[in-house]
Amino acid sequence: MIAQLDKLYADFTAKLSTLSTQSDVLNLKSEYMGKKGPLTEVLKGLKDATPDERQKIGPKANEIKQNIGSDIQAKLDGLEVAEINAKLALDPIDTTITDNVLVNDPKHGGLHPITAIQQEVEDIFLSMGFDILDGPHVEDEFHNFEALNIPADHPARDMQDTFWFHGPEVESGKKALLRTHTSTIQIRGMMSRKPPFKFIAPGKVFRCERTDASHEMVFHQLEGMMVGKDVSVANLIYFMKTLLREIFKTDVEVRLRPGFFPFVEPGFELDIRCLICKGEGCSVCKQTGWVELLPCGMVHPNVLRAGGINSDEYNGFAFGLGLDRLVMMRYGIDDIRHIHGADLRFMRQFGAY
Ligand code: PHE
């Protein structure tokens, strides 16, 4: 039987050496290693062997089985390398060629200036410990108005012309609308965390307005909110000045004017010294030397309460940065409609193809 086993292995090696594809090798493998294979056949003779012979046959059979396994693996590995080499020889890619359209005329994408500035502002606030939140475009009148201290019939609803949905009404039976500002996320943010906290929330907002050089129906805001104990207007000014210095890479002079928004008290309009004329007066600042950039204020106690926060213990500030205005100031763009105009000549100035 030992001789039979040796012959079996010799036959196998001879067959294996003639094979040249992986599938043939795999077939041979199942032929030899399978339950009905020649090895099993030979081992059937074990019952007629002497005890002495049996002792030798066991280890021998094991050895042959292992050899067959490793021979097959080695053959498969060799064939794989050969196949790869053959493919490379047939289909060469010369990575050193430079005279190629992909190299000479690269068509690459680029970030839209709004996205780019949004990411910059996000990085600045992240470095100051703010979280970044998101909220839905389709909102309800609770988050967009009521919780922000603007009840139904309040004249302030007219400040923001709203796109309303005609049913179906969203959760809680409130009317659905396209959010007119990112202040909706003040409410969502307050409801989902415990003070102290600070976060920003960038996003698109929608107003049912006639468009002109400074008005669009879809534009971008970046809401900010900080709630804690003894938050002050000085904190608000500090964060705003830091932001503006980082964005414009220079110290920016700011001033606060009273501004009315039902969800802040006191409310302000934060103006910056015009960076285009350095305050001398130009068309961008309408000869005043100041540009209105950022409405803000101390969060109204009603709003804190609507967000589930104890207004006796905590207070905070909020602001609504207009990202489109920021892009326009930075690049000297005089018409907001360019921003969503999808005109490639405009886009290419910012690196998009
Ligand atoms: N949500 C206001 C608007 O869109 C801006 C704002 C935000 C004002 C936060 C004050 C505080 O007009």
GROMACS .gro file of C-alpha atoms and ligand atoms in nm:
model
  365
    1MET     CA    1   0.000   0.000   0.000
    2ILE     CA    2   0.287   0.234   0.068
    3ALA     CA    3   0.394   0.178  -0.291
    4GLN     CA    4   0.038   0.255  -0.405
    5LEU     CA    5   0.045   0.579  -0.215
    6ASP     CA    6   0.379   0.679  -0.365
    7LYS     CA    7   0.245   0.606  -0.712
    8LEU     CA    8  -0.066   0.811  -0.641
    9TYR     CA    9   0.144   1.111  -0.543
   10ALA     CA   10   0.372   1.067  -0.846
   11ASP     CA   11   0.066   1.055  -1.076
   12PHE     CA   12  -0.072   1.367  -0.913
   13THR     CA   13   0.252   1.563  -0.957
   14ALA     CA   14   0.273   1.459  -1.320
   15LYS     CA   15  -0.085   1.572  -1.386
   16LEU     CA   16  -0.039   1.899  -1.198
   17SER     CA   17   0.266   1.991  -1.401
   18THR     CA   18   0.066   1.975  -1.725
   19LEU     CA   19  -0.203   2.220  -1.607
   20SER     CA   20  -0.196   2.587  -1.701
   21THR     CA   21  -0.522   2.743  -1.577
   22GLN     CA   22  -0.649   2.808  -1.229
   23SER     CA   23  -0.979   2.632  -1.297
   24ASP     CA   24  -0.804   2.310  -1.412
   25VAL     CA   25  -0.596   2.315  -1.097
   26LEU     CA   26  -0.907   2.360  -0.884
   27ASN     CA   27  -1.070   2.064  -1.062
   28LEU     CA   28  -0.768   1.848  -0.993
   29LYS     CA   29  -0.781   1.958  -0.632
   30SER     CA   30  -1.138   1.842  -0.587
   31GLU     CA   31  -1.061   1.521  -0.774
   32TYR     CA   32  -0.781   1.429  -0.533
   33MET     CA   33  -0.904   1.576  -0.209
   34GLY     CA   34  -1.270   1.477  -0.254
   35LYS     CA   35  -1.443   1.194  -0.069
   36LYS     CA   36  -1.439   0.971  -0.378
   37GLY     CA   37  -1.080   1.055  -0.467
   38PRO     CA   38  -0.796   0.805  -0.527
   39LEU     CA   39  -0.660   0.862  -0.176
   40THR     CA   40  -0.984   0.739  -0.022
   41GLU     CA   41  -0.980   0.447  -0.264
   42VAL     CA   42  -0.633   0.339  -0.153
   43LEU     CA   43  -0.723   0.380   0.213
   44LYS     CA   44  -1.015   0.142   0.166
   45GLY     CA   45  -0.750  -0.135   0.144
   46LEU     CA   46  -0.653  -0.056   0.503
   47LYS     CA   47  -0.886  -0.319   0.643
   48ASP     CA   48  -0.681  -0.597   0.477
   49ALA     CA   49  -0.343  -0.465   0.597
   50THR     CA   50  -0.139  -0.606   0.884
   51PRO     CA   51  -0.128  -0.400   1.207
   52ASP     CA   52   0.235  -0.323   1.133
   53GLU     CA   53   0.152  -0.186   0.790
   54ARG     CA   54  -0.139   0.017   0.926
   55GLN     CA   55   0.088   0.201   1.164
   56LYS     CA   56   0.297   0.323   0.874
   57ILE     CA   57   0.015   0.393   0.630
   58GLY     CA   58  -0.166   0.649   0.849
   59PRO     CA   59   0.118   0.900   0.869
   60LYS     CA   60   0.212   0.839   0.507
   61ALA     CA   61  -0.141   0.912   0.387
   62ASN     CA   62  -0.146   1.230   0.593
   63GLU     CA   63   0.184   1.340   0.451
   64ILE     CA   64   0.064   1.289   0.095
   65LYS     CA   65  -0.257   1.475   0.163
   66GLN     CA   66  -0.063   1.771   0.297
   67ASN     CA   67   0.178   1.766   0.005
   68ILE     CA   68  -0.107   1.765  -0.244
   69GLY     CA   69  -0.261   2.065  -0.064
   70SER     CA   70   0.055   2.271  -0.061
   71ASP     CA   71   0.149   2.177  -0.421
   72ILE     CA   72  -0.195   2.297  -0.536
   73GLN     CA   73  -0.162   2.627  -0.349
   74ALA     CA   74   0.186   2.690  -0.488
   75LYS     CA   75   0.063   2.616  -0.839
   76LEU     CA   76  -0.234   2.850  -0.798
   77ASP     CA   77  -0.011   3.131  -0.670
   78GLY     CA   78   0.227   3.085  -0.960
   79LEU     CA   79  -0.059   3.092  -1.213
   80GLU     CA   80  -0.202   3.409  -1.061
   81VAL     CA   81   0.128   3.592  -1.098
   82ALA     CA   82   0.159   3.465  -1.453
   83GLU     CA   83  -0.193   3.582  -1.535
   84ILE     CA   84  -0.127   3.931  -1.398
   85ASN     CA   85   0.195   3.956  -1.593
   86ALA     CA   86   0.020   3.846  -1.911
   87LYS     CA   87  -0.251   4.111  -1.861
   88LEU     CA   88   0.004   4.382  -1.802
   89ALA     CA   89   0.190   4.285  -2.115
   90LEU     CA   90  -0.129   4.303  -2.322
   91ASP     CA   91  -0.264   4.631  -2.184
   92PRO     CA   92   0.019   4.856  -2.081
   93ILE     CA   93  -0.055   5.190  -1.912
   94ASP     CA   94   0.234   5.425  -1.942
   95THR     CA   95   0.213   5.649  -1.641
   96THR     CA   96   0.501   5.862  -1.764
   97ILE     CA   97   0.312   5.995  -2.067
   98THR     CA   98   0.234   6.367  -2.029
   99ASP     CA   99   0.093   6.437  -2.374
  100ASN     CA  100  -0.255   6.337  -2.276
  101VAL     CA  101  -0.583   6.527  -2.248
  102LEU     CA  102  -0.628   6.428  -1.886
  103VAL     CA  103  -0.302   6.596  -1.799
  104ASN     CA  104  -0.311   6.901  -2.022
  105ASP     CA  105  -0.678   6.981  -1.982
  106PRO     CA  106  -0.787   6.862  -1.642
  107LYS     CA  107  -1.159   6.898  -1.584
  108HIS     CA  108  -1.185   6.916  -1.211
  109GLY     CA  109  -1.456   7.037  -0.980
  110GLY     CA  110  -1.424   7.303  -0.716
  111LEU     CA  111  -1.609   7.421  -0.409
  112HIS     CA  112  -1.887   7.672  -0.453
  113PRO     CA  113  -1.785   7.994  -0.274
  114ILE     CA  114  -2.076   7.951  -0.030
  115THR     CA  115  -1.960   7.601   0.060
  116ALA     CA  116  -1.602   7.720   0.093
  117ILE     CA  117  -1.689   8.008   0.324
  118GLN     CA  118  -1.929   7.792   0.524
  119GLN     CA  119  -1.651   7.540   0.585
  120GLU     CA  120  -1.415   7.819   0.691
  121VAL     CA  121  -1.668   7.963   0.936
  122GLU     CA  122  -1.741   7.613   1.069
  123ASP     CA  123  -1.370   7.553   1.133
  124ILE     CA  124  -1.339   7.882   1.320
  125PHE     CA  125  -1.636   7.804   1.545
  126LEU     CA  126  -1.526   7.443   1.595
  127SER     CA  127  -1.192   7.573   1.720
  128MET     CA  128  -1.383   7.787   1.973
  129GLY     CA  129  -1.572   7.486   2.104
  130PHE     CA  130  -1.904   7.519   1.917
  131ASP     CA  131  -2.099   7.216   1.792
  132ILE     CA  132  -2.240   7.210   1.440
  133LEU     CA  133  -2.610   7.128   1.405
  134ASP     CA  134  -2.838   7.067   1.110
  135GLY     CA  135  -3.214   7.099   1.072
  136PRO     CA  136  -3.485   7.029   0.814
  137HIS     CA  137  -3.571   7.266   0.528
  138VAL     CA  138  -3.939   7.176   0.563
  139GLU     CA  139  -4.036   7.302   0.904
  140ASP     CA  140  -4.355   7.380   1.091
  141GLU     CA  141  -4.486   7.711   1.222
  142PHE     CA  142  -4.400   7.611   1.578
  143HIS     CA  143  -4.024   7.598   1.513
  144ASN     CA  144  -4.018   7.881   1.260
  145PHE     CA  145  -4.244   8.125   1.445
  146GLU     CA  146  -4.429   8.034   1.764
  147ALA     CA  147  -4.136   7.903   1.968
  148LEU     CA  148  -3.938   8.208   1.852
  149ASN     CA  149  -4.184   8.440   2.022
  150ILE     CA  150  -4.377   8.514   1.702
  151PRO     CA  151  -4.737   8.401   1.767
  152ALA     CA  152  -4.998   8.380   1.490
  153ASP     CA  153  -5.121   8.726   1.389
  154HIS     CA  154  -4.799   8.883   1.517
  155PRO     CA  155  -4.701   9.152   1.267
  156ALA     CA  156  -4.345   9.020   1.267
  157ARG     CA  157  -4.465   8.722   1.058
  158ASP     CA  158  -4.489   8.966   0.771
  159MET     CA  159  -4.118   9.051   0.801
  160GLN     CA  160  -4.045   8.718   0.640
  161ASP     CA  161  -4.257   8.622   0.343
  162THR     CA  162  -4.316   8.255   0.380
  163PHE     CA  163  -4.365   7.962   0.143
  164TRP     CA  164  -4.648   7.768   0.305
  165PHE     CA  165  -4.743   7.410   0.218
  166HIS     CA  166  -5.109   7.333   0.159
  167GLY     CA  167  -5.137   7.019   0.377
  168PRO     CA  168  -5.068   6.758   0.473
  169GLU     CA  169  -4.986   6.915   0.804
  170VAL     CA  170  -4.676   6.795   0.981
  171GLU     CA  171  -4.648   6.646   1.331
  172SER     CA  172  -4.856   6.808   1.600
  173GLY     CA  173  -5.105   6.954   1.350
  174LYS     CA  174  -4.888   7.262   1.289
  175LYS     CA  175  -4.880   7.412   0.941
  176ALA     CA  176  -4.579   7.316   0.729
  177LEU     CA  177  -4.354   7.571   0.557
  178LEU     CA  178  -4.009   7.615   0.410
  179ARG     CA  179  -3.799   7.760   0.690
  180THR     CA  180  -3.748   8.133   0.648
  181HIS     CA  181  -3.443   8.138   0.874
  182THR     CA  182  -3.206   7.903   1.051
  183SER     CA  183  -3.336   8.027   1.388
  184THR     CA  184  -3.558   7.716   1.381
  185ILE     CA  185  -3.247   7.525   1.485
  186GLN     CA  186  -3.217   7.738   1.800
  187ILE     CA  187  -3.532   7.560   1.917
  188ARG     CA  188  -3.419   7.214   1.803
  189GLY     CA  189  -3.076   7.271   1.958
  190MET     CA  190  -3.213   7.386   2.294
  191MET     CA  191  -3.455   7.096   2.312
  192SER     CA  192  -3.184   6.839   2.251
  193ARG     CA  193  -2.921   6.954   2.501
  194LYS     CA  194  -2.864   7.087   2.849
  195PRO     CA  195  -2.693   7.422   2.920
  196PRO     CA  196  -2.426   7.537   2.906
  197PHE     CA  197  -2.383   7.481   2.532
  198LYS     CA  198  -2.290   7.664   2.216
  199PHE     CA  199  -2.354   7.564   1.859
  200ILE     CA  200  -2.380   7.692   1.505
  201ALA     CA  201  -2.621   7.575   1.235
  202PRO     CA  202  -2.560   7.659   0.870
  203GLY     CA  203  -2.815   7.603   0.595
  204LYS     CA  204  -3.042   7.720   0.316
  205VAL     CA  205  -3.341   7.939   0.395
  206PHE     CA  206  -3.636   8.032   0.174
  207ARG     CA  207  -3.840   8.348   0.133
  208CYS     CA  208  -4.125   8.416  -0.101
  209GLU     CA  209  -3.978   8.742  -0.228
  210ARG     CA  210  -3.928   8.929  -0.549
  211THR     CA  211  -3.559   8.897  -0.638
  212ASP     CA  212  -3.322   9.184  -0.703
  213ALA     CA  213  -2.951   9.254  -0.664
  214SER     CA  214  -2.966   9.205  -0.289
  215HIS     CA  215  -3.259   8.964  -0.247
  216GLU     CA  216  -3.288   8.598  -0.340
  217MET     CA  217  -3.563   8.346  -0.270
  218VAL     CA  218  -3.307   8.091  -0.152
  219PHE     CA  219  -3.007   8.206   0.046
  220HIS     CA  220  -2.777   8.085   0.322
  221GLN     CA  221  -2.761   8.162   0.688
  222LEU     CA  222  -2.543   8.043   0.968
  223GLU     CA  223  -2.719   8.053   1.300
  224GLY     CA  224  -2.523   8.069   1.622
  225MET     CA  225  -2.636   8.025   1.980
  226MET     CA  226  -2.468   8.020   2.318
  227VAL     CA  227  -2.658   7.948   2.639
  228GLY     CA  228  -2.512   7.942   2.988
  229LYS     CA  229  -2.497   8.135   3.313
  230ASP     CA  230  -2.422   8.507   3.286
  231VAL     CA  231  -2.367   8.517   2.910
  232SER     CA  232  -2.327   8.882   2.810
  233VAL     CA  233  -2.328   9.112   2.510
  234ALA     CA  234  -1.949   9.132   2.559
  235ASN     CA  235  -1.928   8.755   2.492
  236LEU     CA  236  -2.131   8.800   2.177
  237ILE     CA  237  -1.907   9.080   2.051
  238TYR     CA  238  -1.595   8.880   2.133
  239PHE     CA  239  -1.706   8.580   1.924
  240MET     CA  240  -1.820   8.800   1.636
  241LYS     CA  241  -1.493   8.996   1.628
  242THR     CA  242  -1.288   8.676   1.637
  243LEU     CA  243  -1.491   8.533   1.351
  244LEU     CA  244  -1.456   8.846   1.138
  245ARG     CA  245  -1.082   8.876   1.203
  246GLU     CA  246  -1.029   8.515   1.092
  247ILE     CA  247  -1.247   8.549   0.784
  248PHE     CA  248  -1.114   8.881   0.659
  249LYS     CA  249  -0.758   8.828   0.791
  250THR     CA  250  -0.756   9.173   0.946
  251ASP     CA  251  -0.901   9.342   1.254
  252VAL     CA  252  -1.250   9.453   1.169
  253GLU     CA  253  -1.415   9.746   1.342
  254VAL     CA  254  -1.771   9.666   1.449
  255ARG     CA  255  -2.062   9.863   1.587
  256LEU     CA  256  -2.396   9.758   1.728
  257ARG     CA  257  -2.721   9.930   1.640
  258PRO     CA  258  -3.054   9.843   1.794
  259GLY     CA  259  -3.240   9.594   1.575
  260PHE     CA  260  -3.579   9.435   1.621
  261PHE     CA  261  -3.633   9.059   1.618
  262PRO     CA  262  -3.902   8.914   1.847
  263PHE     CA  263  -3.671   8.631   1.957
  264VAL     CA  264  -3.397   8.853   2.101
  265GLU     CA  265  -3.405   9.126   2.364
  266PRO     CA  266  -3.212   9.345   2.328
  267GLY     CA  267  -3.167   9.287   1.954
  268PHE     CA  268  -2.889   9.436   1.743
  269GLU     CA  269  -2.768   9.482   1.393
  270LEU     CA  270  -2.394   9.433   1.391
  271ASP     CA  271  -2.227   9.650   1.128
  272ILE     CA  272  -1.867   9.628   1.014
  273ARG     CA  273  -1.649   9.913   0.889
  274CYS     CA  274  -1.661   9.878   0.509
  275LEU     CA  275  -1.357   9.680   0.399
  276ILE     CA  276  -1.379   9.798   0.042
  277CYS     CA  277  -1.339  10.172   0.105
  278LYS     CA  278  -1.200  10.142   0.461
  279GLY     CA  279  -1.487  10.355   0.580
  280GLU     CA  280  -1.442  10.645   0.335
  281GLY     CA  281  -1.776  10.576   0.170
  282CYS     CA  282  -1.840  10.377  -0.150
  283SER     CA  283  -2.126  10.219  -0.343
  284VAL     CA  284  -2.113   9.892  -0.148
  285CYS     CA  285  -2.164  10.069   0.188
  286LYS     CA  286  -2.397  10.323   0.026
  287GLN     CA  287  -2.151  10.599   0.122
  288THR     CA  288  -2.202  10.535   0.495
  289GLY     CA  289  -1.870  10.362   0.565
  290TRP     CA  290  -2.055  10.077   0.742
  291VAL     CA  291  -2.199   9.749   0.613
  292GLU     CA  292  -2.481   9.567   0.788
  293LEU     CA  293  -2.363   9.210   0.829
  294LEU     CA  294  -2.510   9.029   1.121
  295PRO     CA  295  -2.835   9.049   1.315
  296CYS     CA  296  -2.798   8.926   1.672
  297GLY     CA  297  -2.903   8.975   2.031
  298MET     CA  298  -2.963   8.825   2.373
  299VAL     CA  299  -3.208   8.534   2.355
  300HIS     CA  300  -3.558   8.633   2.468
  301PRO     CA  301  -3.667   8.451   2.788
  302ASN     CA  302  -3.981   8.326   2.608
  303VAL     CA  303  -3.758   8.154   2.353
  304LEU     CA  304  -3.545   7.991   2.622
  305ARG     CA  305  -3.862   7.862   2.786
  306ALA     CA  306  -3.997   7.732   2.455
  307GLY     CA  307  -3.669   7.541   2.422
  308GLY     CA  308  -3.717   7.386   2.766
  309ILE     CA  309  -3.460   7.602   2.944
  310ASN     CA  310  -3.504   7.773   3.280
  311SER     CA  311  -3.480   8.141   3.189
  312ASP     CA  312  -3.423   8.247   3.552
  313GLU     CA  313  -3.107   8.044   3.568
  314TYR     CA  314  -2.971   8.072   3.215
  315ASN     CA  315  -2.940   8.328   2.941
  316GLY     CA  316  -2.765   8.342   2.605
  317PHE     CA  317  -2.700   8.512   2.277
  318ALA     CA  318  -2.794   8.425   1.920
  319PHE     CA  319  -2.690   8.554   1.581
  320GLY     CA  320  -2.781   8.493   1.218
  321LEU     CA  321  -2.487   8.537   0.985
  322GLY     CA  322  -2.576   8.585   0.618
  323LEU     CA  323  -2.329   8.370   0.426
  324ASP     CA  324  -2.420   8.519   0.089
  325ARG     CA  325  -2.346   8.869   0.221
  326LEU     CA  326  -2.013   8.746   0.352
  327VAL     CA  327  -1.916   8.598   0.015
  328MET     CA  328  -2.023   8.918  -0.160
  329MET     CA  329  -1.813   9.133   0.075
  330ARG     CA  330  -1.511   8.914   0.041
  331TYR     CA  331  -1.510   8.888  -0.338
  332GLY     CA  332  -1.670   9.221  -0.423
  333ILE     CA  333  -1.977   9.058  -0.585
  334ASP     CA  334  -2.246   9.317  -0.648
  335ASP     CA  335  -2.547   9.094  -0.724
  336ILE     CA  336  -2.664   8.809  -0.503
  337ARG     CA  337  -2.830   8.639  -0.800
  338HIS     CA  338  -2.489   8.535  -0.936
  339ILE     CA  339  -2.450   8.301  -0.642
  340HIS     CA  340  -2.720   8.058  -0.756
  341GLY     CA  341  -2.714   8.160  -1.119
  342ALA     CA  342  -2.517   7.849  -1.222
  343ASP     CA  343  -2.329   8.059  -1.475
  344LEU     CA  344  -2.006   7.873  -1.545
  345ARG     CA  345  -1.817   8.198  -1.607
  346PHE     CA  346  -1.897   8.295  -1.248
  347MET     CA  347  -1.817   7.952  -1.107
  348ARG     CA  348  -1.482   7.926  -1.285
  349GLN     CA  349  -1.352   8.226  -1.092
  350PHE     CA  350  -1.366   8.011  -0.782
  351GLY     CA  351  -1.181   7.714  -0.928
  352ALA     CA  352  -1.477   7.506  -1.044
  353TYR     CA  353  -1.436   7.392  -1.401
  354PHE     N1  354  -3.338   8.493   1.207
  354PHE     C1  355  -3.314   8.631   1.181
  354PHE     C2  356  -3.343   8.660   1.033
  354PHE     O1  357  -3.334   8.571   0.954
  354PHE     C3  358  -3.174   8.670   1.212
  354PHE     C4  359  -3.137   8.662   1.358
  354PHE     C5  360  -3.084   8.546   1.411
  354PHE     C6  361  -3.155   8.772   1.440
  354PHE     C7  362  -3.052   8.540   1.546
  354PHE     C8  363  -3.121   8.766   1.571
  354PHE     C9  364  -3.070   8.652   1.624
  354PHE     O2  365  -3.374   8.768   0.994
   0.00000   0.00000   0.00000
